[in-house]
């Protein structure tokens, strides 16, 4: 895979994270670009899959790089973090440079919190990244612990040209929560046919377990 077949922001992000002392993998739409070996569509931002035990290490790394960090708190609210902060388990992190134009913040009635708004537009420089935290157990990546849906870590995080990314069957499971969204349906139709038999089998069984009453994509499998 030639590097110039991928979005420049993705290359910059993976270079930024290369050699860090924590586990990470590209996820979301960019992970599917890595699966295909080239960019298929534009993306609003870069999502990075990480593991919960590495939370403090990731926060420290990003702050040392001079970036700003906010913790998602739900209902459009975020909590700015600094070197003295302890990020709460289960909360994803948004990280951005001072000149990032992707987000706008507003005062919030809750002490220590801000409201935020995304200003999605054309592809921007690499100045924003999100870390999404995941649980593991017994060397398995847990997609849904309650329904015992998981994947062996060696199959959950795969590589192309030494860039780690979340396997396509897991990316599609996350996207299945909004099956009618144009980009999610597009990603499913592009990626599913190219997965190998074992990946398709895992995805099919996991989709049925998560949606026992049926799912719009099942008729297309």
PDB file of C-alpha atoms in Angstrom:
ATOM      1  CA  UNK A   1       0.000   0.000   0.000  1.00  0.00           C
ATOM      2  CA  UNK A   2       1.471   3.312  -1.048  1.00  0.00           C
ATOM      3  CA  UNK A   3       1.352   6.003   1.624  1.00  0.00           C
ATOM      4  CA  UNK A   4      -0.014   8.539  -0.862  1.00  0.00           C
ATOM      5  CA  UNK A   5      -3.171   6.437  -1.262  1.00  0.00           C
ATOM      6  CA  UNK A   6      -4.230   7.447   2.249  1.00  0.00           C
ATOM      7  CA  UNK A   7      -5.500  10.707   3.714  1.00  0.00           C
ATOM      8  CA  UNK A   8      -2.589  12.919   4.812  1.00  0.00           C
ATOM      9  CA  UNK A   9      -4.190  13.456   8.230  1.00  0.00           C
ATOM     10  CA  UNK A  10      -4.145   9.711   8.842  1.00  0.00           C
ATOM     11  CA  UNK A  11      -0.459   9.478   7.995  1.00  0.00           C
ATOM     12  CA  UNK A  12       0.299  12.449  10.271  1.00  0.00           C
ATOM     13  CA  UNK A  13      -1.744  10.968  13.128  1.00  0.00           C
ATOM     14  CA  UNK A  14      -0.065   7.577  12.952  1.00  0.00           C
ATOM     15  CA  UNK A  15       3.375   9.214  12.813  1.00  0.00           C
ATOM     16  CA  UNK A  16       2.361  11.272  15.872  1.00  0.00           C
ATOM     17  CA  UNK A  17       1.489   8.099  17.811  1.00  0.00           C
ATOM     18  CA  UNK A  18       4.246   5.826  16.571  1.00  0.00           C
ATOM     19  CA  UNK A  19       6.490   4.537  19.354  1.00  0.00           C
ATOM     20  CA  UNK A  20       4.200   5.595  22.213  1.00  0.00           C
ATOM     21  CA  UNK A  21       4.211   3.405  25.355  1.00  0.00           C
ATOM     22  CA  UNK A  22       0.540   2.427  25.092  1.00  0.00           C
ATOM     23  CA  UNK A  23      -1.663   0.259  22.877  1.00  0.00           C
ATOM     24  CA  UNK A  24      -3.534   2.115  20.151  1.00  0.00           C
ATOM     25  CA  UNK A  25      -5.260   1.394  16.865  1.00  0.00           C
ATOM     26  CA  UNK A  26      -6.982   3.531  14.257  1.00  0.00           C
ATOM     27  CA  UNK A  27     -10.749   2.964  14.342  1.00  0.00           C
ATOM     28  CA  UNK A  28     -13.859   4.328  12.634  1.00  0.00           C
ATOM     29  CA  UNK A  29     -13.859   5.138   8.934  1.00  0.00           C
ATOM     30  CA  UNK A  30     -10.104   5.557   8.765  1.00  0.00           C
ATOM     31  CA  UNK A  31      -9.670   1.947   9.947  1.00  0.00           C
ATOM     32  CA  UNK A  32     -11.678   0.831   6.937  1.00  0.00           C
ATOM     33  CA  UNK A  33      -9.421   2.915   4.685  1.00  0.00           C
ATOM     34  CA  UNK A  34      -6.494   0.934   6.092  1.00  0.00           C
ATOM     35  CA  UNK A  35      -8.385  -2.317   5.519  1.00  0.00           C
ATOM     36  CA  UNK A  36      -8.982  -1.368   1.874  1.00  0.00           C
ATOM     37  CA  UNK A  37      -5.510   0.083   1.435  1.00  0.00           C
ATOM     38  CA  UNK A  38      -6.737   3.443   0.171  1.00  0.00           C
ATOM     39  CA  UNK A  39      -9.183   6.219   1.044  1.00  0.00           C
ATOM     40  CA  UNK A  40     -12.802   5.609   0.076  1.00  0.00           C
ATOM     41  CA  UNK A  41     -14.446   8.774   1.397  1.00  0.00           C
ATOM     42  CA  UNK A  42     -13.773  11.879   3.462  1.00  0.00           C
ATOM     43  CA  UNK A  43     -13.859  11.750   7.276  1.00  0.00           C
ATOM     44  CA  UNK A  44     -14.763  14.362   9.854  1.00  0.00           C
ATOM     45  CA  UNK A  45     -12.085  13.452  12.402  1.00  0.00           C
ATOM     46  CA  UNK A  46      -9.681  10.743  13.516  1.00  0.00           C
ATOM     47  CA  UNK A  47     -10.736   8.194  16.145  1.00  0.00           C
ATOM     48  CA  UNK A  48      -8.172   6.099  17.985  1.00  0.00           C
ATOM     49  CA  UNK A  49      -9.089   2.918  19.841  1.00  0.00           C
ATOM     50  CA  UNK A  50      -7.166   2.522  23.121  1.00  0.00           C
ATOM     51  CA  UNK A  51      -7.368   0.433  26.274  1.00  0.00           C
ATOM     52  CA  UNK A  52      -8.665   1.610  29.634  1.00  0.00           C
ATOM     53  CA  UNK A  53      -5.493   0.809  31.647  1.00  0.00           C
ATOM     54  CA  UNK A  54      -3.540   3.255  29.444  1.00  0.00           C
ATOM     55  CA  UNK A  55      -5.745   6.278  30.231  1.00  0.00           C
ATOM     56  CA  UNK A  56      -3.257   8.150  32.450  1.00  0.00           C
ATOM     57  CA  UNK A  57      -0.363   7.456  30.069  1.00  0.00           C
ATOM     58  CA  UNK A  58      -2.320   8.810  27.093  1.00  0.00           C
ATOM     59  CA  UNK A  59      -3.352  11.977  28.924  1.00  0.00           C
ATOM     60  CA  UNK A  60       0.239  12.624  29.980  1.00  0.00           C
ATOM     61  CA  UNK A  61       1.561  12.025  26.447  1.00  0.00           C
ATOM     62  CA  UNK A  62      -0.916  14.390  24.793  1.00  0.00           C
ATOM     63  CA  UNK A  63      -0.338  17.179  27.315  1.00  0.00           C
ATOM     64  CA  UNK A  64       3.441  16.866  26.918  1.00  0.00           C
ATOM     65  CA  UNK A  65       2.961  17.399  23.197  1.00  0.00           C
ATOM     66  CA  UNK A  66       1.403  20.778  23.992  1.00  0.00           C
ATOM     67  CA  UNK A  67      -2.112  19.784  22.956  1.00  0.00           C
ATOM     68  CA  UNK A  68      -5.281  20.536  24.918  1.00  0.00           C
ATOM     69  CA  UNK A  69      -7.521  17.765  26.240  1.00  0.00           C
ATOM     70  CA  UNK A  70     -11.199  17.604  27.182  1.00  0.00           C
ATOM     71  CA  UNK A  71     -13.144  14.695  28.609  1.00  0.00           C
ATOM     72  CA  UNK A  72     -16.586  13.982  27.130  1.00  0.00           C
ATOM     73  CA  UNK A  73     -19.266  14.231  29.819  1.00  0.00           C
ATOM     74  CA  UNK A  74     -22.443  13.696  27.773  1.00  0.00           C
ATOM     75  CA  UNK A  75     -25.289  16.055  26.847  1.00  0.00           C
ATOM     76  CA  UNK A  76     -22.919  18.189  24.800  1.00  0.00           C
ATOM     77  CA  UNK A  77     -20.637  18.876  27.776  1.00  0.00           C
ATOM     78  CA  UNK A  78     -16.888  18.381  28.202  1.00  0.00           C
ATOM     79  CA  UNK A  79     -14.412  18.817  31.061  1.00  0.00           C
ATOM     80  CA  UNK A  80     -11.048  20.453  30.291  1.00  0.00           C
ATOM     81  CA  UNK A  81      -8.134  18.463  31.723  1.00  0.00           C
ATOM     82  CA  UNK A  82      -4.624  19.445  32.716  1.00  0.00           C
ATOM     83  CA  UNK A  83      -1.585  17.680  34.165  1.00  0.00           C
ATOM     84  CA  UNK A  84      -3.171  17.603  37.627  1.00  0.00           C
ATOM     85  CA  UNK A  85      -6.432  16.044  36.372  1.00  0.00           C
ATOM     86  CA  UNK A  86      -7.527  12.440  36.724  1.00  0.00           C
ATOM     87  CA  UNK A  87      -9.645  11.335  33.785  1.00  0.00           C
ATOM     88  CA  UNK A  88     -12.702   9.303  34.724  1.00  0.00           C
ATOM     89  CA  UNK A  89     -12.969   5.680  33.619  1.00  0.00           C
ATOM     90  CA  UNK A  90     -15.305   5.166  30.665  1.00  0.00           C
ATOM     91  CA  UNK A  91     -14.959   8.735  29.356  1.00  0.00           C
ATOM     92  CA  UNK A  92     -13.534   9.318  25.895  1.00  0.00           C
ATOM     93  CA  UNK A  93     -11.083  12.163  25.286  1.00  0.00           C
ATOM     94  CA  UNK A  94     -10.963  14.882  22.638  1.00  0.00           C
ATOM     95  CA  UNK A  95      -7.511  16.286  21.975  1.00  0.00           C
ATOM     96  CA  UNK A  96      -6.740  19.341  19.882  1.00  0.00           C
ATOM     97  CA  UNK A  97      -4.180  22.048  19.188  1.00  0.00           C
ATOM     98  CA  UNK A  98      -4.749  25.692  20.078  1.00  0.00           C
ATOM     99  CA  UNK A  99      -5.378  26.587  16.438  1.00  0.00           C
ATOM    100  CA  UNK A 100      -7.970  23.837  15.843  1.00  0.00           C
ATOM    101  CA  UNK A 101     -11.064  25.211  14.128  1.00  0.00           C
ATOM    102  CA  UNK A 102     -13.129  22.019  14.360  1.00  0.00           C
ATOM    103  CA  UNK A 103     -14.699  22.733  17.770  1.00  0.00           C
ATOM    104  CA  UNK A 104     -16.295  25.701  19.465  1.00  0.00           C
ATOM    105  CA  UNK A 105     -16.834  25.938  23.221  1.00  0.00           C
ATOM    106  CA  UNK A 106     -19.522  27.768  25.217  1.00  0.00           C
ATOM    107  CA  UNK A 107     -20.020  28.483  28.937  1.00  0.00           C
ATOM    108  CA  UNK A 108     -21.853  25.840  30.935  1.00  0.00           C
ATOM    109  CA  UNK A 109     -23.927  26.121  34.105  1.00  0.00           C
ATOM    110  CA  UNK A 110     -22.039  23.156  35.606  1.00  0.00           C
ATOM    111  CA  UNK A 111     -18.810  24.134  37.337  1.00  0.00           C
ATOM    112  CA  UNK A 112     -15.701  22.956  35.526  1.00  0.00           C
ATOM    113  CA  UNK A 113     -17.581  21.991  32.363  1.00  0.00           C
ATOM    114  CA  UNK A 114     -18.119  23.567  28.939  1.00  0.00           C
ATOM    115  CA  UNK A 115     -20.578  22.991  26.131  1.00  0.00           C
ATOM    116  CA  UNK A 116     -19.041  22.082  22.789  1.00  0.00           C
ATOM    117  CA  UNK A 117     -20.101  22.159  19.160  1.00  0.00           C
ATOM    118  CA  UNK A 118     -18.423  20.514  16.176  1.00  0.00           C
ATOM    119  CA  UNK A 119     -18.003  22.619  13.055  1.00  0.00           C
ATOM    120  CA  UNK A 120     -17.649  19.860  10.482  1.00  0.00           C
ATOM    121  CA  UNK A 121     -16.558  20.983   7.056  1.00  0.00           C
ATOM    122  CA  UNK A 122     -13.861  20.203   4.552  1.00  0.00           C
ATOM    123  CA  UNK A 123     -10.913  18.052   5.599  1.00  0.00           C
ATOM    124  CA  UNK A 124      -8.798  19.963   8.105  1.00  0.00           C
ATOM    125  CA  UNK A 125      -5.115  19.695   9.061  1.00  0.00           C
ATOM    126  CA  UNK A 126      -4.108  17.184  11.703  1.00  0.00           C
ATOM    127  CA  UNK A 127      -5.024  19.180  14.796  1.00  0.00           C
ATOM    128  CA  UNK A 128      -7.780  17.062  16.382  1.00  0.00           C
ATOM    129  CA  UNK A 129      -7.945  13.451  17.538  1.00  0.00           C
ATOM    130  CA  UNK A 130     -10.281  11.414  19.757  1.00  0.00           C
ATOM    131  CA  UNK A 131      -9.284   8.544  22.026  1.00  0.00           C
ATOM    132  CA  UNK A 132     -11.989   5.917  22.595  1.00  0.00           C
ATOM    133  CA  UNK A 133     -11.341   3.645  25.579  1.00  0.00           C
ATOM    134  CA  UNK A 134     -12.114  -0.060  25.548  1.00  0.00           C
ATOM    135  CA  UNK A 135     -12.031  -2.930  27.995  1.00  0.00           C
ATOM    136  CA  UNK A 136     -10.195  -6.217  27.620  1.00  0.00           C
ATOM    137  CA  UNK A 137     -10.525  -9.460  29.535  1.00  0.00           C
ATOM    138  CA  UNK A 138      -8.545 -12.686  29.240  1.00  0.00           C
ATOM    139  CA  UNK A 139      -6.748 -11.405  26.125  1.00  0.00           C
ATOM    140  CA  UNK A 140     -10.067 -10.514  24.457  1.00  0.00           C
ATOM    141  CA  UNK A 141     -11.276  -7.143  23.208  1.00  0.00           C
ATOM    142  CA  UNK A 142     -14.719  -6.643  24.768  1.00  0.00           C
ATOM    143  CA  UNK A 143     -17.265  -5.174  22.391  1.00  0.00           C
ATOM    144  CA  UNK A 144     -20.256  -5.858  24.664  1.00  0.00           C
ATOM    145  CA  UNK A 145     -19.463  -7.567  27.961  1.00  0.00           C
ATOM    146  CA  UNK A 146     -23.133  -7.974  28.872  1.00  0.00           C
ATOM    147  CA  UNK A 147     -23.817 -10.077  25.771  1.00  0.00           C
ATOM    148  CA  UNK A 148     -20.392 -11.713  25.833  1.00  0.00           C
ATOM    149  CA  UNK A 149     -19.422 -10.270  22.461  1.00  0.00           C
ATOM    150  CA  UNK A 150     -15.675 -10.061  22.155  1.00  0.00           C
ATOM    151  CA  UNK A 151     -12.770 -10.761  19.835  1.00  0.00           C
ATOM    152  CA  UNK A 152      -9.302 -12.127  20.457  1.00  0.00           C
ATOM    153  CA  UNK A 153      -6.922  -9.173  20.719  1.00  0.00           C
ATOM    154  CA  UNK A 154      -4.725 -10.598  17.965  1.00  0.00           C
ATOM    155  CA  UNK A 155      -7.737 -10.512  15.633  1.00  0.00           C
ATOM    156  CA  UNK A 156      -9.279  -7.304  16.981  1.00  0.00           C
ATOM    157  CA  UNK A 157      -6.210  -5.155  16.281  1.00  0.00           C
ATOM    158  CA  UNK A 158      -4.534  -5.856  12.964  1.00  0.00           C
ATOM    159  CA  UNK A 159      -1.901  -4.025  10.900  1.00  0.00           C
ATOM    160  CA  UNK A 160      -1.183  -2.685   7.459  1.00  0.00           C
ATOM    161  CA  UNK A 161       2.278  -1.302   6.754  1.00  0.00           C
ATOM    162  CA  UNK A 162       2.901  -1.484  10.522  1.00  0.00           C
ATOM    163  CA  UNK A 163      -0.102   0.794  11.244  1.00  0.00           C
ATOM    164  CA  UNK A 164      -2.417  -0.816  13.837  1.00  0.00           C
ATOM    165  CA  UNK A 165      -6.136  -0.562  13.148  1.00  0.00           C
ATOM    166  CA  UNK A 166      -9.355  -2.040  14.477  1.00  0.00           C
ATOM    167  CA  UNK A 167     -10.454  -5.025  12.406  1.00  0.00           C
ATOM    168  CA  UNK A 168     -13.262  -4.258   9.918  1.00  0.00           C
ATOM    169  CA  UNK A 169     -15.740  -6.652  11.526  1.00  0.00           C
ATOM    170  CA  UNK A 170     -15.488  -4.691  14.790  1.00  0.00           C
ATOM    171  CA  UNK A 171     -15.687  -1.317  13.058  1.00  0.00           C
ATOM    172  CA  UNK A 172     -18.878  -2.452  11.318  1.00  0.00           C
ATOM    173  CA  UNK A 173     -20.342  -3.646  14.619  1.00  0.00           C
ATOM    174  CA  UNK A 174     -19.967  -0.136  16.019  1.00  0.00           C
ATOM    175  CA  UNK A 175     -21.449   1.357  12.864  1.00  0.00           C
ATOM    176  CA  UNK A 176     -24.403  -1.040  13.039  1.00  0.00           C
ATOM    177  CA  UNK A 177     -25.914   1.106  15.805  1.00  0.00           C
ATOM    178  CA  UNK A 178     -26.872   3.629  13.083  1.00  0.00           C
ATOM    179  CA  UNK A 179     -27.452   1.372  10.066  1.00  0.00           C
ATOM    180  CA  UNK A 180     -29.409   3.895   8.006  1.00  0.00           C
ATOM    181  CA  UNK A 181     -26.787   6.633   8.201  1.00  0.00           C
ATOM    182  CA  UNK A 182     -25.470   7.015   4.661  1.00  0.00           C
ATOM    183  CA  UNK A 183     -21.799   6.750   5.555  1.00  0.00           C
ATOM    184  CA  UNK A 184     -22.344   3.667   7.741  1.00  0.00           C
ATOM    185  CA  UNK A 185     -24.326   1.844   5.066  1.00  0.00           C
ATOM    186  CA  UNK A 186     -21.677   2.785   2.494  1.00  0.00           C
ATOM    187  CA  UNK A 187     -18.903   1.482   4.750  1.00  0.00           C
ATOM    188  CA  UNK A 188     -20.770  -1.786   5.327  1.00  0.00           C
ATOM    189  CA  UNK A 189     -21.432  -2.376   1.619  1.00  0.00           C
ATOM    190  CA  UNK A 190     -17.797  -1.665   0.761  1.00  0.00           C
ATOM    191  CA  UNK A 191     -16.084  -3.616   3.549  1.00  0.00           C
ATOM    192  CA  UNK A 192     -18.226  -6.699   4.215  1.00  0.00           C
ATOM    193  CA  UNK A 193     -17.687  -8.399   0.819  1.00  0.00           C
ATOM    194  CA  UNK A 194     -13.898  -8.124   1.237  1.00  0.00           C
ATOM    195  CA  UNK A 195     -13.701  -9.663   4.697  1.00  0.00           C
ATOM    196  CA  UNK A 196     -12.531 -13.260   4.923  1.00  0.00           C
ATOM    197  CA  UNK A 197     -14.845 -16.109   5.865  1.00  0.00           C
ATOM    198  CA  UNK A 198     -13.913 -16.126   9.554  1.00  0.00           C
ATOM    199  CA  UNK A 199     -14.435 -12.362   9.848  1.00  0.00           C
ATOM    200  CA  UNK A 200     -17.839 -12.612   8.148  1.00  0.00           C
ATOM    201  CA  UNK A 201     -18.863 -15.477  10.433  1.00  0.00           C
ATOM    202  CA  UNK A 202     -17.890 -13.553  13.572  1.00  0.00           C
ATOM    203  CA  UNK A 203     -19.696 -10.438  12.348  1.00  0.00           C
ATOM    204  CA  UNK A 204     -22.866 -12.337  11.400  1.00  0.00           C
ATOM    205  CA  UNK A 205     -23.112 -14.137  14.739  1.00  0.00           C
ATOM    206  CA  UNK A 206     -22.242 -11.028  16.750  1.00  0.00           C
ATOM    207  CA  UNK A 207     -24.800  -8.922  14.894  1.00  0.00           C
ATOM    208  CA  UNK A 208     -27.488 -11.523  15.622  1.00  0.00           C
ATOM    209  CA  UNK A 209     -26.493 -11.649  19.297  1.00  0.00           C
ATOM    210  CA  UNK A 210     -26.585  -7.862  19.659  1.00  0.00           C
ATOM    211  CA  UNK A 211     -29.846  -7.451  17.731  1.00  0.00           C
ATOM    212  CA  UNK A 212     -31.916 -10.603  18.429  1.00  0.00           C
ATOM    213  CA  UNK A 213     -35.017  -8.964  16.940  1.00  0.00           C
ATOM    214  CA  UNK A 214     -33.274  -8.402  13.642  1.00  0.00           C
ATOM    215  CA  UNK A 215     -31.117  -5.774  11.970  1.00  0.00           C
ATOM    216  CA  UNK A 216     -31.453  -4.042   8.562  1.00  0.00           C
ATOM    217  CA  UNK A 217     -28.077  -5.338   7.403  1.00  0.00           C
ATOM    218  CA  UNK A 218     -28.877  -8.993   8.041  1.00  0.00           C
ATOM    219  CA  UNK A 219     -30.859  -9.326   4.823  1.00  0.00           C
ATOM    220  CA  UNK A 220     -27.788  -8.145   2.900  1.00  0.00           C
ATOM    221  CA  UNK A 221     -25.376 -10.694   4.359  1.00  0.00           C
TER     222      UNK A 221
END
